[in-house]
Coordinates of C-alpha atoms in Angstrom, one line a residue:
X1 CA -7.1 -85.2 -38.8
X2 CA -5.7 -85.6 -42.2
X3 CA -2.3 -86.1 -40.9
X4 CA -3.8 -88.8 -38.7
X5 CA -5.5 -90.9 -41.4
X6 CA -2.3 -90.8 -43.5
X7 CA -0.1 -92.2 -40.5
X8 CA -2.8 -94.7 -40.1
X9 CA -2.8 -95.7 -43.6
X10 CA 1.5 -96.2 -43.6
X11 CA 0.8 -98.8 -41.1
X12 CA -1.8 -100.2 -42.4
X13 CA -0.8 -100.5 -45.8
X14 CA 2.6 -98.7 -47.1
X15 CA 1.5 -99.6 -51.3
X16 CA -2.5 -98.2 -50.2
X17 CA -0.8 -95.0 -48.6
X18 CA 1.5 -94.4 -51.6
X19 CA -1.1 -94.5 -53.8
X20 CA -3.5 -91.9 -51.2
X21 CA -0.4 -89.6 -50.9
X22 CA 0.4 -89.5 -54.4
X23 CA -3.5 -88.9 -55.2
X24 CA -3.7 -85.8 -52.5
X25 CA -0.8 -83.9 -54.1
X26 CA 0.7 -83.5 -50.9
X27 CA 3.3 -87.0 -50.9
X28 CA 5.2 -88.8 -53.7
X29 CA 7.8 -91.7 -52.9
X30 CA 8.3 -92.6 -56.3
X31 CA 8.3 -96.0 -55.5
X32 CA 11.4 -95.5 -53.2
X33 CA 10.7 -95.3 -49.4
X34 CA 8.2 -92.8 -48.6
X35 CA 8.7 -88.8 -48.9
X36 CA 7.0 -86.1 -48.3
X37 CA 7.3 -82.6 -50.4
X38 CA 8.7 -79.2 -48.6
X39 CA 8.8 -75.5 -49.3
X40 CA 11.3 -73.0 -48.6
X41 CA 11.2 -69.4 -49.6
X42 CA 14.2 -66.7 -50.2
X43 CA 13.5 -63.9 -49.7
X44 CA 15.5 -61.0 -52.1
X45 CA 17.7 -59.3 -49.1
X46 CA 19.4 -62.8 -49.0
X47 CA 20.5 -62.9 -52.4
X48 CA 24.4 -62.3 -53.5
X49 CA 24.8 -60.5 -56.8
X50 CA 25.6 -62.6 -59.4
X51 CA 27.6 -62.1 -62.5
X52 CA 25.4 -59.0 -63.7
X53 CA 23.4 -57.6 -60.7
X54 CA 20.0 -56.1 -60.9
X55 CA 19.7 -52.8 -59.4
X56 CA 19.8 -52.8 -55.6
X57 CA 17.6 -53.5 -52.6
X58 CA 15.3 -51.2 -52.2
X59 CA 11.8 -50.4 -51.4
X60 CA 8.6 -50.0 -52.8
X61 CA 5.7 -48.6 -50.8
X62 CA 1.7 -49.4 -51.2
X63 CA 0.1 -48.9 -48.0
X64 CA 2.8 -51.8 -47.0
X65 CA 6.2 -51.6 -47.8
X66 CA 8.5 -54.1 -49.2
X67 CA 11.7 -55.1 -50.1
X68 CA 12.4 -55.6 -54.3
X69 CA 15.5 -55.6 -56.6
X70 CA 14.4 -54.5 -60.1
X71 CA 15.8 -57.2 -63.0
X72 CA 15.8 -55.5 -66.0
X73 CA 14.1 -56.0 -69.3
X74 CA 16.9 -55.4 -71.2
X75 CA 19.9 -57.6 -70.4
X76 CA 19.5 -60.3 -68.2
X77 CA 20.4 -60.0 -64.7
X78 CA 21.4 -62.6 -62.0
X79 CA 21.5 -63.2 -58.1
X80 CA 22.7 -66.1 -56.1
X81 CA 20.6 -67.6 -53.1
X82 CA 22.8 -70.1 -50.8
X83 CA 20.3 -73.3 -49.4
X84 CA 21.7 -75.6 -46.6
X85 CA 19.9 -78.9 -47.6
X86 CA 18.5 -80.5 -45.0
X87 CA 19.9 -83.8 -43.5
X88 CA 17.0 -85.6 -44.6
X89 CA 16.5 -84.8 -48.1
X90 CA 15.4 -87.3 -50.4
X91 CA 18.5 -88.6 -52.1
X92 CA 17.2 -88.2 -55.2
X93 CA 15.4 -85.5 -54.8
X94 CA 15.2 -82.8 -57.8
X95 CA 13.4 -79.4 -57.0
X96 CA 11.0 -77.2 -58.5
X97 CA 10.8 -73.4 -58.0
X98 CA 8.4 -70.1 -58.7
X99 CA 9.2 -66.8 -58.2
X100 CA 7.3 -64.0 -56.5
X101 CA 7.7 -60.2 -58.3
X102 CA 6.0 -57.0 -58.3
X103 CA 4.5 -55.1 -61.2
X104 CA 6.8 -51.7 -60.0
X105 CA 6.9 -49.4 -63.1
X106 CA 3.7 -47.0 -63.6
X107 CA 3.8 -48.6 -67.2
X108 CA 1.6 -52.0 -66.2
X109 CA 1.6 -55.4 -68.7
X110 CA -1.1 -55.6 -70.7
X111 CA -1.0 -59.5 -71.7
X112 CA 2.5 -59.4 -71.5
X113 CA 4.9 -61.9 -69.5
X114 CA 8.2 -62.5 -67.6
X115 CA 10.4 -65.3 -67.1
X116 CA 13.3 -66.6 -65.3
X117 CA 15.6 -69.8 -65.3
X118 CA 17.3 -71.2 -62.6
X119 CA 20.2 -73.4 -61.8
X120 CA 22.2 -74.9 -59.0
X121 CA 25.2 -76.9 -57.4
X122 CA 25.5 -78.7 -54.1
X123 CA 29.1 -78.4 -52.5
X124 CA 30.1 -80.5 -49.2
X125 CA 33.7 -80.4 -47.5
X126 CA 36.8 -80.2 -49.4
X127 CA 34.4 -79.1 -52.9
X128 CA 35.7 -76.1 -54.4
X129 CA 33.5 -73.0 -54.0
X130 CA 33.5 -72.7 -58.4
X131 CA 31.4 -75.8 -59.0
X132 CA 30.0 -76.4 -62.2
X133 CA 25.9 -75.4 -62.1
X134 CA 23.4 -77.9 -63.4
X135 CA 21.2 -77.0 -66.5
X136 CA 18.8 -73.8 -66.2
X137 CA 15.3 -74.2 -66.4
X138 CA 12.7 -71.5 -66.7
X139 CA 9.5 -70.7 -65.2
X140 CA 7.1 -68.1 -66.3
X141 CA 4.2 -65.6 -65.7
X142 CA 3.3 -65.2 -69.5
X143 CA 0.5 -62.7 -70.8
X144 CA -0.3 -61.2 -67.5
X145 CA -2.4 -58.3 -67.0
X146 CA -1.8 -56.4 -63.8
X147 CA -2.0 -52.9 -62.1
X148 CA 1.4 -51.1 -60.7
X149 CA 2.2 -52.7 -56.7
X150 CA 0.4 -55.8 -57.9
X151 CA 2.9 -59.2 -56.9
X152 CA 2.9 -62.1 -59.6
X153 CA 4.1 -65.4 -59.0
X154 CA 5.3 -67.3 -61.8
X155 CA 4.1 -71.4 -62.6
X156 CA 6.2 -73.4 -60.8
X157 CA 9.0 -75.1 -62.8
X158 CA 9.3 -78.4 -64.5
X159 CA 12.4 -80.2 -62.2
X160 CA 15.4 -78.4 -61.5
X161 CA 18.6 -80.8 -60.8
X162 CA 21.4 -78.9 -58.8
X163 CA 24.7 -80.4 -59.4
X164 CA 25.4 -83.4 -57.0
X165 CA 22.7 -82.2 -54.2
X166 CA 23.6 -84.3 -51.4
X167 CA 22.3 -84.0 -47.2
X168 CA 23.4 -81.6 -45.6
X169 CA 25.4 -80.3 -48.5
X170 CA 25.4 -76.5 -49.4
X171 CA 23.7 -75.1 -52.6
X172 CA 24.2 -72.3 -55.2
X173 CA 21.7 -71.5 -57.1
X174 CA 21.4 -68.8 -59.2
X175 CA 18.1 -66.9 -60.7
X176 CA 17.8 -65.0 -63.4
X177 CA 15.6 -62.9 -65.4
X178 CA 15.7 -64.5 -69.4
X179 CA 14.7 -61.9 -71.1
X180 CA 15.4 -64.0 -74.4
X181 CA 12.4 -66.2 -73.6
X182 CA 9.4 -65.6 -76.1
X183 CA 7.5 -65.2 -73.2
X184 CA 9.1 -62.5 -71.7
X185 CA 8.0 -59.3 -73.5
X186 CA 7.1 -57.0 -70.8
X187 CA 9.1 -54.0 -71.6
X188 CA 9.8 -52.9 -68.2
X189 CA 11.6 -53.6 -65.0
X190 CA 10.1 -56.1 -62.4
X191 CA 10.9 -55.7 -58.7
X192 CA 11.7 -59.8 -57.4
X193 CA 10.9 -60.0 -54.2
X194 CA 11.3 -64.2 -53.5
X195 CA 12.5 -67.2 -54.6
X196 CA 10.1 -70.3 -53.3
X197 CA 11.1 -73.8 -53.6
X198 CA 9.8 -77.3 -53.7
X199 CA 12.1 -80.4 -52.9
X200 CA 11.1 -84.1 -51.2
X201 CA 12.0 -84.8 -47.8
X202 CA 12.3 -88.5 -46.5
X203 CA 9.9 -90.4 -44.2
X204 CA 12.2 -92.9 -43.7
X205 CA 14.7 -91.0 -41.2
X206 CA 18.2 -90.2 -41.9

């Protein structure tokens, strides 16, 4: 029904349904054409290693089982998830990420915190594979307090710009654990299980 009233309002009134979609948290246009936000979520068996790989897939087991890679708390480690974006991305369209871990070492945090950064680039045909990553920005899960097989998500991030992001265009973007953040001082390994992210897609078709 709420999907209803908002097409009813874009006929009705394209400035009144902004101003509805940007109060609902669910659409922003930013004043040009009308979007609406998306979410996609990577899951860790689809990341590539990165420059220094966390430990590899494997399993952790709490009544469910699922798949992790530990990052450790040491040295930070990287992975690289691949996004196709889709043809009708917003054309200026940043993103904004979180990411989903589990608390998998016996020694819990006790108001303690991890974070991450995250940066990208969007190649099309004839772009060389070795393009140049946009700024990394970091998210965290500061002074948590959680048991052993408990998943934390970090806050989702301030915007992300990935290098030339274009329709259709293929990104790289590469997560890692920043254990040089002030906010990460849990001294022990953290088992990443997805990347999620936010983007805007157009309303106004391709």
């Amino acid at each position: 029904m709420k999907k209803l009233l908002c097409v009813f309002l874009l006929l009705l009134s394209p400035v009144m349904a902004q101003a509805w979609y940007s109060s609902s948290g669910w659409y922003n246009s930013g004043g040009i054409g009308r979007a609406v936000y998306d979410y996609e979520t990577f899951y860790i068996e689809e990341g590539i290693d990165g420059a220094s790989a966390p430990a590899v897939l494997s399993t952790i087991t709490s009544t469910h089982t699922v798949f992790i890679r530990d990052f450790d708390d040491a040295a930070d480690e990287d992975v690289d998830f691949i996004w196709q974006a889709p043809n009708d991305i917003k054309a200026d369209s940043t993103i904004s990420y979180r990411v989903g871990f589990f608390i998998t070492n016996a020694t819990a945090p006790s108001a303690e915190g991890v974070a991450f950064q995250l940066a990208g680039a969007s190649i099309g045909t004839g772009d060389a594979l070795g393009a140049t990553l946009g700024t990394a920005i970091a998210t965290t899960a500061a002074a948590r307090s959680d048991a052993q097989y408990d998943l934390v998500y970090t806050s989702w991030s301030a915007a992300v710009t990935i290098t030339n992001l274009a329709a259709g265009e293929t990104a790289i973007m590469t997560l890692n654990r920043d254990v040089s953040d002030a906010a990460d001082d849990y001294a022990q390994d953290v088992g990443v299980y997805c990347l999620q992210i936010k983007y805007s897609r157009s309303l106004d078709g391709v």
